[in-house]
Short mmCIF file of C-alpha atoms in Angstrom, two decimals:
data_model
loop_
_atom_site.label_atom_id
_atom_site.label_comp_id
_atom_site.label_asym_id
_atom_site.label_seq_id
_atom_site.Cartn_x
_atom_site.Cartn_y
_atom_site.Cartn_z
CA MET C 315 6.71 -43.58 7.75
CA GLU C 316 4.03 -43.87 5.26
CA ILE C 317 2.75 -40.30 5.97
CA LEU C 318 6.10 -38.85 5.80
CA LEU C 319 6.86 -40.64 2.35
CA ASN C 320 3.37 -39.27 1.15
CA LEU C 321 4.34 -35.88 2.32
CA LYS C 322 7.66 -36.02 0.59
CA ASN C 323 5.96 -36.98 -2.61
CA GLN C 324 3.41 -33.99 -2.32
CA ILE C 325 6.30 -31.48 -1.54
CA CYS C 326 9.16 -32.76 -3.60
CA SER C 327 7.46 -34.24 -6.45
CA LEU C 328 4.19 -32.42 -6.90
CA GLY C 329 5.09 -29.16 -5.49
CA VAL C 330 1.75 -28.91 -3.77
CA PRO C 331 1.54 -26.24 -1.07
CA LEU C 332 1.72 -27.33 2.48
CA TYR C 333 -1.91 -26.58 3.51
CA ALA C 334 -2.99 -28.68 0.56
CA ALA C 335 -0.56 -31.41 1.14
CA PHE C 336 -1.65 -31.67 4.85
CA GLU C 337 -5.24 -31.82 3.67
CA GLU C 338 -4.69 -34.51 1.35
CA ILE C 339 -2.82 -36.60 3.91
CA GLY C 340 -5.58 -35.89 6.54
CA THR C 341 -8.24 -36.88 4.15
CA GLU C 342 -6.76 -40.18 3.40
CA GLY C 343 -7.32 -41.03 6.82
CA THR C 344 -4.93 -43.82 7.04
CA GLY C 345 -3.05 -42.35 10.02
CA GLY C 346 -5.73 -42.53 12.82
CA LEU C 347 -5.38 -39.49 15.13
CA TRP C 348 -2.50 -38.31 13.09
CA SER C 349 -4.74 -37.78 10.13
CA GLU C 350 -6.92 -35.42 12.31
CA ILE C 351 -3.80 -33.63 13.35
CA PHE C 352 -2.76 -32.97 9.76
CA LEU C 353 -6.15 -32.06 8.83
CA ARG C 354 -6.37 -29.48 11.57
CA CYS C 355 -2.99 -28.11 10.67
CA SER C 356 -4.15 -27.57 7.16
CA GLN C 357 -7.15 -25.79 8.47
CA VAL C 358 -5.18 -23.53 10.73
CA MET C 359 -2.85 -22.76 7.99
CA LYS C 360 -5.55 -21.73 5.55
CA GLU C 361 -7.76 -19.84 7.84
CA GLN C 362 -5.13 -18.13 9.97
CA ARG C 363 -2.56 -17.64 7.36
CA MET C 364 -0.17 -19.34 9.76
CA ASP C 365 3.27 -20.91 8.93
CA ALA C 366 3.50 -24.69 9.19
CA GLY C 367 5.65 -24.61 12.34
CA SER C 368 2.94 -22.55 14.18
CA ALA C 369 0.16 -24.43 12.84
CA TRP C 370 1.65 -27.75 13.66
CA LYS C 371 2.33 -26.88 17.20
CA LYS C 372 -1.28 -25.67 17.57
CA ALA C 373 -2.62 -28.86 16.04
CA ILE C 374 -0.47 -30.92 18.36
CA SER C 375 -1.26 -28.98 21.44
CA GLU C 376 -4.91 -29.57 20.81
CA ASN C 377 -4.35 -33.23 20.72
CA ARG C 378 -1.56 -33.82 23.10
CA GLY C 379 -3.76 -35.57 25.75
CA LEU C 380 -4.93 -38.20 23.11
CA LEU C 381 -1.53 -39.69 22.32
CA PRO C 382 0.44 -41.79 24.77
CA LEU C 383 3.86 -40.24 24.30
CA GLU C 384 6.57 -39.11 26.68
CA SER C 385 7.49 -35.38 27.02
CA SER C 386 10.93 -35.89 25.30
CA ASP C 387 9.06 -37.43 22.28
CA TRP C 388 6.70 -34.43 22.15
CA ASP C 389 9.68 -32.13 21.91
CA SER C 390 10.80 -33.97 18.64
CA ILE C 391 7.31 -34.06 17.35
CA ASP C 392 6.63 -30.33 18.11
CA ASP C 393 9.54 -29.25 16.09
CA PHE C 394 8.44 -31.38 13.10
CA GLY C 395 6.91 -28.45 11.17
CA GLU C 396 9.27 -25.76 11.87
CA LEU C 397 11.32 -26.07 8.74
CA LEU C 398 8.56 -27.11 6.48
CA GLY C 399 7.79 -24.76 3.59
CA LYS C 400 10.64 -22.47 4.25
CA SER C 401 12.83 -23.57 1.53
CA ASP C 402 13.19 -25.11 -2.07
CA ARG C 403 12.34 -28.63 -2.86
CA TYR C 404 15.79 -29.83 -2.60
CA ASN C 405 16.07 -28.59 0.96
CA GLN C 406 12.62 -29.78 1.88
CA GLU C 407 13.72 -33.24 0.85
CA ALA C 408 16.56 -33.10 3.36
CA VAL C 409 14.36 -31.73 6.00
CA LEU C 410 11.89 -34.72 5.54
CA ASP C 411 14.80 -37.23 5.48
CA MET C 412 15.97 -35.92 8.81
CA ALA C 413 12.47 -36.14 10.30
CA ARG C 414 12.22 -39.67 9.07
CA GLU C 415 15.56 -40.47 10.86
CA SER C 416 14.40 -38.84 14.04
CA ILE C 417 11.14 -40.65 13.93
CA ALA C 418 12.85 -43.83 13.33
CA VAL C 419 14.87 -43.19 16.46
CA LEU C 420 11.74 -42.67 18.47
CA GLU C 421 10.35 -45.85 17.05
CA LYS C 422 13.25 -47.68 18.20
CA LYS C 423 13.03 -46.20 21.59
CA ALA C 424 9.42 -47.15 21.81
CA GLU C 425 10.35 -50.74 20.89
CA GLU C 426 13.00 -50.81 23.47
CA ALA C 427 10.58 -49.52 26.07
CA VAL C 428 8.18 -52.36 25.24
CA ARG C 429 10.96 -54.84 25.64
CA THR C 430 12.40 -53.50 29.02
CA LYS C 431 9.15 -52.54 30.70
CA GLY C 432 7.51 -55.79 30.02
CA LYS C 433 3.94 -56.84 29.61
CA LEU C 434 2.52 -53.97 31.42
CA TYR C 435 3.66 -51.54 28.82
CA ARG C 436 3.47 -53.77 25.93
CA ASN C 437 0.20 -52.46 24.64
CA LEU C 438 1.10 -48.87 25.37
CA GLY C 439 4.47 -49.39 23.56
CA ALA C 440 2.85 -50.80 20.60
CA LEU C 441 0.34 -48.17 20.33
CA CYS C 442 2.98 -45.41 20.50
CA GLY C 443 5.19 -47.21 18.23
CA ALA C 444 2.59 -47.68 15.79
CA ALA C 445 1.51 -44.04 16.03
CA VAL C 446 5.12 -42.88 15.50
CA VAL C 447 5.62 -45.18 12.58
CA ILE C 448 2.50 -43.88 11.04
CA LEU C 449 3.47 -40.37 11.49
CA LEU C 450 7.01 -40.78 10.38
CA ILE C 451 6.01 -42.84 7.37
CA MET A 716 -11.10 2.92 -12.17
CA TRP A 717 -10.36 -0.79 -12.55
CA HIS A 718 -11.36 -1.83 -9.07
CA GLU A 719 -14.79 -0.57 -9.84
CA ARG A 720 -15.20 -2.22 -13.14
CA ASP A 721 -13.75 -5.60 -12.61
CA GLY A 722 -11.12 -5.98 -9.78
CA CYS A 723 -12.85 -4.76 -6.73
CA GLU A 724 -13.30 -8.31 -5.29
CA ARG A 725 -10.00 -9.36 -6.39
CA PHE A 726 -8.35 -6.37 -4.85
CA ASP A 727 -10.04 -6.92 -1.46
CA GLU A 728 -9.12 -10.60 -1.65
CA LEU A 729 -5.50 -9.58 -2.22
CA ILE A 730 -5.47 -7.26 0.77
CA SER A 731 -6.86 -9.68 3.12
CA PHE A 732 -5.22 -12.66 1.82
CA TYR A 733 -1.59 -11.72 1.44
CA LEU A 734 -0.60 -8.48 3.25
CA PRO A 735 0.72 -8.57 6.71
CA ASP A 736 -1.36 -6.50 9.25
CA SER A 737 0.54 -3.39 9.17
CA ILE A 738 0.63 -2.96 5.55
CA LYS A 739 -2.94 -4.12 5.32
CA THR A 740 -4.02 -1.31 7.78
CA ALA A 741 -2.06 1.18 5.72
CA VAL A 742 -3.54 0.21 2.39
CA ARG A 743 -7.07 0.07 3.82
CA GLY A 744 -6.58 3.53 5.11
CA ILE A 745 -6.03 5.05 1.72
CA LYS A 746 -8.96 7.19 0.63
CA ARG A 747 -11.21 5.50 -2.01
CA GLU A 748 -10.64 8.03 -4.64
CA TYR A 749 -6.96 7.43 -4.41
CA LEU A 750 -7.21 3.65 -3.81
CA ILE A 751 -8.97 3.04 -7.20
CA GLU A 752 -5.91 4.53 -8.97
CA LEU A 753 -3.37 2.34 -7.09
CA GLU A 754 -1.30 0.35 -9.56
CA GLU A 755 1.59 -1.00 -7.40
CA LEU A 756 2.53 -1.34 -3.87
CA ARG A 757 6.45 -1.22 -3.50
CA ILE A 758 7.62 -2.72 -0.26
CA ARG A 759 11.31 -2.50 0.52
CA ALA A 760 12.93 -3.66 3.83
CA GLY A 761 13.83 -0.78 5.96
CA GLN A 762 12.16 1.78 3.60
CA PRO A 763 8.82 3.64 3.66
CA LEU A 764 5.90 1.83 2.10
CA MET A 765 5.18 3.18 -1.46
CA GLY A 766 2.25 3.36 -3.72
CA VAL A 767 2.41 3.77 -7.48
CA PHE A 768 -0.88 5.61 -8.53
CA ALA A 769 -1.56 5.77 -12.31
CA GLY A 770 2.04 6.38 -13.18
CA PHE A 771 3.98 7.96 -10.18
CA ASP A 772 4.50 7.33 -6.62
CA ARG A 773 3.57 8.54 -3.09
CA TYR A 774 4.61 7.24 0.37
CA ILE A 775 1.84 5.64 2.42
CA GLY A 776 1.60 6.26 6.05
CA ARG A 777 0.36 3.93 8.67
CA ASP A 778 -3.08 5.07 8.52
CA GLY A 779 -3.16 5.25 4.70
CA PHE A 780 -2.20 9.10 4.51
CA LEU A 781 -0.31 9.78 1.20
CA SER A 782 2.69 11.96 1.04
CA ASP A 783 5.75 12.73 -1.08
CA ASN A 784 7.62 12.98 2.03
CA PRO A 785 9.31 9.83 3.00
CA GLN A 786 9.21 10.66 6.87
CA PHE A 787 5.44 10.10 6.67
CA GLY A 788 5.62 6.73 5.02
CA LEU A 789 5.29 3.53 7.05
CA ILE A 790 8.55 1.87 7.55
CA VAL A 791 8.65 -1.65 6.55
CA SER A 792 10.86 -3.81 8.71
CA PRO A 793 13.00 -6.79 7.01
CA LYS A 794 10.84 -9.11 9.17
CA GLU A 795 7.71 -7.83 7.64
CA VAL A 796 9.02 -8.20 4.11
CA ASP A 797 10.02 -11.83 5.00
CA ASN A 798 6.67 -12.25 6.47
CA LEU A 799 4.94 -10.89 3.33
CA PHE A 800 7.16 -13.16 1.13
CA MET A 801 6.03 -16.17 3.12
CA LEU A 802 2.41 -15.27 2.81
CA LEU A 803 2.90 -14.76 -1.01
CA CYS A 804 4.24 -18.16 -1.20
CA GLU A 805 1.40 -19.53 1.12
CA HIS A 806 4.19 -20.74 3.49
CA SER A 807 5.39 -23.10 0.87
CA VAL A 808 8.39 -21.67 -0.93
CA TYR A 809 9.14 -24.97 -2.78
CA ALA A 810 5.78 -24.67 -4.47
CA TYR A 811 6.80 -21.36 -6.06
CA GLN A 812 10.42 -21.86 -6.61
CA ASP A 813 10.13 -21.89 -10.38
CA ASP A 814 8.24 -18.55 -10.24
CA ILE A 815 10.66 -17.29 -7.76
CA SER A 816 13.48 -18.07 -10.15
CA ARG A 817 11.87 -15.98 -12.71
CA GLY A 818 11.52 -13.12 -10.15
CA PHE A 819 8.05 -12.92 -9.64
CA ILE A 820 4.95 -14.76 -8.13
CA THR A 821 1.46 -14.74 -9.73
CA LEU A 822 -1.03 -14.41 -7.01
CA LYS A 823 -4.68 -15.38 -6.61
CA GLY A 824 -6.84 -12.84 -8.43
CA GLY A 825 -4.17 -12.58 -11.10
CA HIS A 826 -2.06 -10.06 -9.28
CA ARG A 827 1.61 -10.32 -9.48
CA ALA A 828 4.43 -9.89 -6.93
CA GLY A 829 7.91 -9.01 -8.27
CA ILE A 830 10.68 -10.06 -5.76
CA CYS A 831 14.24 -9.07 -5.16
CA GLY A 832 16.82 -10.66 -2.86
CA THR A 833 19.90 -12.65 -2.90
CA VAL A 834 19.96 -14.91 -6.01
CA ILE A 835 20.94 -18.64 -5.58
CA TYR A 836 22.52 -20.25 -8.59
CA GLU A 837 22.88 -23.89 -9.49
CA GLY A 838 25.48 -24.04 -12.17
CA ASN A 839 24.50 -21.46 -14.70
CA ASN A 840 20.90 -21.39 -13.63
CA ILE A 841 19.00 -19.41 -11.08
CA ARG A 842 17.68 -21.93 -8.53
CA GLY A 843 15.94 -19.43 -6.27
CA MET A 844 16.16 -16.47 -4.16
CA LYS A 845 16.82 -15.80 -0.55
CA ASP A 846 16.98 -12.81 1.99
CA ILE A 847 14.08 -11.04 0.17
CA SER A 848 14.52 -7.50 0.27
CA SER A 849 11.95 -5.86 -1.92
CA VAL A 850 8.46 -6.88 -3.15
CA ASN A 851 6.56 -5.11 -5.84
CA ILE A 852 2.93 -5.94 -5.95
CA ARG A 853 1.29 -5.11 -9.30
CA PHE A 854 -2.44 -5.25 -9.41
CA SER A 855 -4.15 -7.04 -12.16
CA ARG A 856 -6.29 -4.96 -14.32
CA GLN A 857 -8.58 -6.46 -16.77
CA ILE A 858 -10.70 -3.66 -18.44
CA LYS A 859 -13.28 -5.35 -20.57
CA ASP A 860 -14.37 -3.48 -23.70
CA CYS A 861 -11.22 -1.32 -23.78
CA ALA A 862 -10.54 -2.79 -27.26
CA ARG A 863 -13.94 -2.14 -28.61
CA ASP A 864 -12.90 0.92 -30.61
CA VAL A 865 -10.08 -0.97 -32.46
CA PHE A 866 -11.58 -4.28 -32.74
CA GLY A 867 -13.32 -3.70 -35.98
CA HIS A 868 -10.13 -2.69 -37.66
CA ILE A 869 -8.46 -6.10 -37.16
CA VAL A 870 -11.48 -8.05 -38.41
CA ARG A 871 -10.96 -9.40 -41.90
CA ASN A 872 -14.38 -10.95 -42.31
CA LYS A 873 -16.68 -12.59 -39.90
CA GLN A 874 -14.60 -15.67 -39.77
CA ASP A 875 -11.05 -14.23 -39.93
CA ILE A 876 -8.87 -11.53 -38.60
CA TYR A 877 -5.82 -9.73 -39.54
CA ASN A 878 -2.26 -10.48 -38.07
CA THR A 879 -1.98 -7.69 -35.72
CA LEU A 880 0.79 -6.15 -33.96
CA ILE A 881 0.46 -3.76 -30.89
CA LEU A 882 3.29 -1.30 -30.45
CA SER A 883 3.93 1.21 -27.58
CA PRO A 884 6.56 2.21 -24.95
CA PRO A 885 6.07 0.65 -21.57
CA ARG A 886 3.08 1.29 -19.35
CA CYS A 887 0.71 2.44 -22.10
CA GLY A 888 -1.60 -0.37 -21.91
CA LYS A 889 -0.41 -2.82 -24.43
CA THR A 890 -1.10 -6.04 -22.46
CA THR A 891 -4.53 -4.67 -21.31
CA LEU A 892 -5.46 -4.08 -24.85
CA LEU A 893 -4.04 -7.37 -25.97
CA ARG A 894 -6.04 -9.16 -23.41
CA ASP A 895 -9.29 -7.69 -24.29
CA LEU A 896 -8.72 -8.20 -27.97
CA CYS A 897 -8.06 -11.85 -27.21
CA ARG A 898 -11.34 -12.04 -25.25
CA MET A 899 -13.41 -10.45 -28.18
CA VAL A 900 -11.67 -12.65 -30.84
CA SER A 901 -12.48 -15.75 -28.73
CA SER A 902 -15.98 -14.72 -27.73
CA GLY A 903 -17.05 -13.11 -31.15
CA THR A 904 -19.34 -10.22 -31.51
CA GLY A 905 -22.63 -12.05 -32.40
CA THR A 906 -23.35 -12.16 -36.17
CA SER A 907 -20.85 -9.76 -37.35
CA PHE A 908 -17.86 -11.84 -36.16
CA LYS A 909 -17.88 -15.56 -35.01
CA GLY A 910 -15.44 -16.33 -32.31
CA LEU A 911 -12.20 -18.13 -33.24
CA ARG A 912 -10.25 -20.79 -31.52
CA THR A 913 -7.50 -18.85 -29.76
CA ALA A 914 -4.38 -20.05 -28.11
CA VAL A 915 -2.46 -17.85 -25.65
CA ILE A 916 1.24 -18.26 -24.94
CA ASP A 917 1.55 -16.59 -21.66
CA GLU A 918 5.33 -16.62 -21.08
CA ARG A 919 5.15 -14.18 -18.16
CA SER A 920 1.64 -15.18 -16.89
CA GLU A 921 0.34 -11.59 -17.31
CA LEU A 922 -2.39 -12.26 -19.97
CA ALA A 923 -4.39 -14.97 -18.22
CA ALA A 924 -2.59 -14.50 -14.96
CA SER A 925 -3.17 -18.18 -14.19
CA TYR A 926 -3.19 -19.25 -10.49
CA ARG A 927 -2.78 -22.94 -10.04
CA GLY A 928 -3.67 -23.51 -13.60
CA VAL A 929 -6.87 -21.43 -13.48
CA PRO A 930 -6.77 -18.25 -15.62
CA GLN A 931 -7.87 -15.38 -13.49
CA ASN A 932 -8.76 -13.19 -16.41
CA ASP A 933 -11.53 -13.72 -18.93
CA LEU A 934 -9.83 -14.38 -22.14
CA GLY A 935 -12.93 -15.79 -23.86
CA PRO A 936 -14.56 -19.26 -24.19
CA ARG A 937 -12.47 -20.49 -27.02
CA THR A 938 -9.19 -19.75 -25.45
CA ASP A 939 -6.56 -22.28 -24.41
CA VAL A 940 -3.66 -20.87 -22.31
CA LEU A 941 -0.07 -22.28 -22.25
CA ASP A 942 1.29 -20.76 -18.97
CA GLY A 943 4.84 -19.88 -18.43
CA CYS A 944 6.00 -21.21 -21.70
CA ARG A 945 8.63 -19.57 -23.95
CA LYS A 946 6.93 -18.20 -27.10
CA SER A 947 8.90 -19.84 -29.65
CA GLU A 948 8.35 -23.31 -27.98
CA GLY A 949 4.71 -22.41 -27.12
CA ILE A 950 3.62 -21.60 -30.49
CA GLU A 951 5.00 -25.00 -31.79
CA ILE A 952 3.21 -26.87 -28.92
CA MET A 953 -0.09 -25.15 -29.60
CA LEU A 954 0.22 -25.56 -33.46
CA ARG A 955 0.88 -29.29 -32.91
CA GLY A 956 -1.81 -29.98 -30.21
CA MET A 957 -4.43 -27.41 -30.15
CA ALA A 958 -5.14 -26.39 -33.79
CA PRO A 959 -5.65 -22.72 -33.05
CA GLN A 960 -7.02 -20.30 -35.55
CA VAL A 961 -5.42 -17.38 -33.62
CA ILE A 962 -2.36 -17.25 -31.51
CA VAL A 963 -1.79 -14.49 -29.03
CA VAL A 964 1.53 -13.58 -27.63
CA ASP A 965 2.80 -10.76 -25.57
CA GLU A 966 6.05 -8.84 -25.89
CA LEU A 967 7.94 -10.12 -28.89
CA GLY A 968 11.52 -9.70 -28.71
CA ALA A 969 13.58 -12.95 -28.36
CA THR A 970 15.79 -13.99 -31.04
CA ARG A 971 13.80 -17.17 -31.81
CA ASP A 972 10.36 -15.29 -31.82
CA PRO A 973 10.38 -14.41 -35.67
CA ASP A 974 10.84 -17.89 -36.79
CA ALA A 975 8.16 -19.11 -34.41
CA ILE A 976 5.72 -16.35 -35.76
CA LYS A 977 6.52 -17.36 -39.34
CA MET A 978 5.91 -21.03 -38.46
CA ALA A 979 2.33 -20.02 -37.40
CA TRP A 980 1.77 -18.11 -40.42
CA ASN A 981 2.90 -20.79 -42.60
CA ALA A 982 0.33 -23.06 -40.92
CA GLY A 983 -2.37 -20.47 -41.66
CA VAL A 984 -2.70 -19.34 -38.20
CA ARG A 985 -3.29 -15.61 -37.38
CA ILE A 986 -1.13 -13.80 -34.69
CA ILE A 987 -1.92 -10.99 -32.42
CA ALA A 988 1.27 -9.83 -30.65
CA THR A 989 2.60 -7.02 -28.76
CA ALA A 990 6.14 -5.38 -28.67
CA HIS A 991 7.83 -2.51 -26.96
CA ALA A 992 8.55 0.26 -29.63
CA TYR A 993 7.95 3.97 -29.89
CA GLY A 994 6.47 3.61 -33.43
CA LEU A 995 6.44 1.42 -36.48
CA ASP A 996 9.75 2.65 -37.79
CA ASP A 997 11.29 1.95 -34.53
CA PHE A 998 10.05 -1.55 -34.63
CA LYS A 999 11.15 -2.09 -38.24
CA ARG A 1000 14.65 -1.27 -37.05
CA ARG A 1001 15.00 -4.11 -34.39
CA LEU A 1002 17.21 -6.90 -35.39
CA GLY A 1003 15.17 -9.98 -36.27
CA ILE A 1004 11.71 -9.10 -35.17
CA GLY A 1005 11.64 -5.83 -37.22
CA GLN A 1006 11.18 -8.15 -40.43
CA LEU A 1007 7.75 -9.07 -39.18
CA ALA A 1008 6.47 -5.76 -39.98
CA ALA A 1009 7.63 -5.79 -43.60
CA LYS A 1010 5.45 -7.06 -46.56
CA ASP A 1011 3.59 -10.17 -45.96
CA GLY A 1012 4.17 -9.60 -42.23
CA PHE A 1013 1.69 -8.16 -39.75
CA GLU A 1014 -1.26 -6.59 -41.56
CA ARG A 1015 -2.42 -4.29 -38.86
CA ILE A 1016 -0.47 -2.08 -36.56
CA ILE A 1017 -2.00 -0.68 -33.41
CA LEU A 1018 0.09 2.17 -31.78
CA LEU A 1019 -0.68 3.30 -28.30
CA GLY A 1020 0.55 6.40 -26.62
CA MET A 1021 -0.37 9.32 -24.31
CA ASP A 1022 -1.02 12.81 -24.96
CA ASN A 1023 -2.03 15.41 -22.26
CA GLY A 1024 -2.81 12.90 -19.84
CA LYS A 1025 -5.07 10.90 -22.25
CA ARG A 1026 -4.23 7.65 -23.75
CA TRP A 1027 -4.64 7.40 -27.45
CA VAL A 1028 -4.59 4.61 -30.26
CA ARG A 1029 -3.94 4.58 -33.71
CA VAL A 1030 -4.56 1.80 -36.19
CA MET A 1031 -2.61 1.41 -39.46
CA ASP A 1032 -2.07 -1.11 -42.18
CA ALA A 1033 1.38 -2.72 -42.94
CA TYR A 1034 2.35 0.32 -45.03
CA GLY A 1035 1.76 2.68 -42.41
CA ASN A 1036 -1.54 4.20 -43.70
CA GLU A 1037 -3.76 5.34 -40.96
CA LEU A 1038 -7.05 3.47 -40.81
CA SER A 1039 -8.46 4.87 -37.62
CA GLY A 1040 -7.62 8.54 -37.06
CA LEU A 1041 -6.76 9.26 -33.51
CA VAL A 1042 -8.97 7.51 -30.86
CA LYS A 1043 -8.86 8.49 -27.31
CA ILE A 1044 -9.54 5.39 -25.07
CA ASP A 1045 -11.65 6.51 -22.42
CA ARG A 1046 -12.18 3.09 -21.17
CA LEU A 1047 -8.52 2.78 -20.08
CA SER A 1048 -8.04 4.63 -16.84
CA ASP A 1049 -6.25 8.11 -17.02
CA GLY A 1050 -5.80 8.01 -13.41
CA ILE A 1051 -3.87 11.01 -12.64
CA ARG A 1052 -6.85 13.58 -13.10
CA GLY A 1053 -8.80 11.81 -10.51
CA LEU A 1054 -6.10 11.59 -8.07
CA TYR A 1055 -4.39 14.81 -8.00
CA GLY A 1056 -5.81 18.35 -7.78
CA ILE A 1057 -4.96 21.23 -10.02
CA ARG A 1058 -1.77 21.96 -8.03
CA ASP A 1059 -0.38 18.59 -8.76
CA GLU A 1060 -1.53 18.25 -12.43
CA ALA A 1061 1.82 19.39 -13.95
CA VAL A 1062 3.53 16.83 -11.61
CA GLY A 1063 1.10 14.20 -12.50
CA LYS A 1064 1.45 14.67 -16.16
CA ALA A 1065 5.13 14.54 -16.05
CA GLY A 1066 5.13 11.40 -14.05
CA ARG A 1067 2.54 9.68 -16.08
CA GLU A 1068 3.83 10.63 -19.46
CA THR A 1069 7.60 10.01 -18.77
CA ALA A 1070 7.27 6.54 -20.37
CA CYS A 1071 4.98 7.40 -23.15
CA LEU A 1072 4.41 10.95 -24.37
CA ILE A 1073 7.84 12.26 -24.92
CA LYS A 1074 8.75 9.24 -27.08
CA THR A 1075 5.56 8.63 -28.96
CA HIS A 1076 4.57 12.26 -29.54
CA GLY A 1077 5.49 13.26 -32.95
CA ASP A 1078 6.51 9.74 -34.08
CA PRO A 1079 6.71 9.88 -37.73
CA ALA A 1080 4.52 6.76 -38.00
#
């Protein structure tokens, strides 16, 4: 959630272009692997003149094996960049709020999984939840 | 010949940085002798790609072939226009929404892209634009030293200049000349003229062509730029905060401009400005701003025009007495001669001089 709030600030308040906002978030390094993904996304956008949706998918696909998420979770995360950068600040705010909500759902699902699948998945669930939380914040 | 003088790198950067592949290939295919005269690229959804070469246009084929037959032009699809728009915005529309509301985007290198589409209103204000249908990329052209011949006429002494007004019809080089005058006033010319603190109110981002706050054009070492600000407000801000000796503004014309100019004069600050006009008398007839050319107003008037394909400049005092005689400005590109052969010369002249020659030739001023 912290990352998403930061992104919202970069976009809606500061009007920083996406590649620069991603770079800023990635450089802060508070999101673990997600920071790497944001940095990679920024790099792809800058170097290949790619839109955020495609760059995000590319960055995610390169790191998919490193994150313990289920395939349905990946679908939500894949689409995260799709609407970014394509409209004005007002609409971007709505897009980011929507992303926060869907990540909150993922987070809740992860917590649920931890409870129902017991001790075996406790660590995995916590990791996943934490990662999702970091991404969404 | 602006690409050769100053903008070659900036032009290449523009091509590789912003243009979609098909348009990039077409522009890169244009023969060099024509390419150096390219002033604008006009890209319209569903229409052939068009280039404006020193005053008139040609369709550009997919391999860079130029023609006046639209059938040979590269047809640009709506998707390509949309793609171009997103590239111009660096895939971050929100970051450019203020520019978009004003109808143009200032690009890296100082170039400018005018845009058309469906306007989105919020109350009485334009909030943005969607469904972009046309893009007009105007290449930035800083021509250093193009003001050299007139600079001496605006210098009062080695620490002061005259209040100066540049008048011409559109597309005769007002802004280019103003930019170079600004650079020279700010830089100074050695012992004969010391540089002055200069403030630029760059309402349309054309003089400095600031990109993310950094001027892309050289306006001199003593120049401060207020970008995107209305002249009337900008002059007040600069007077309060930056203590300029000279204020430079482009395209006077708003109703509040005369009061702001007078405010600067009352503060002892010199003004260099431009305005659209076909001569001094034409300017004096303008409601509001015309009074600025009266006694105690602008002390030097620079008139720009074009005759037989050559740009000219005249410098006068406030009473219309000519100070310079007719000076041909060779350092401003004449374009058309280099671009077209004898067969096309008449066509070229006509296109080039539509805006200038007819209305300035024989002007009583």
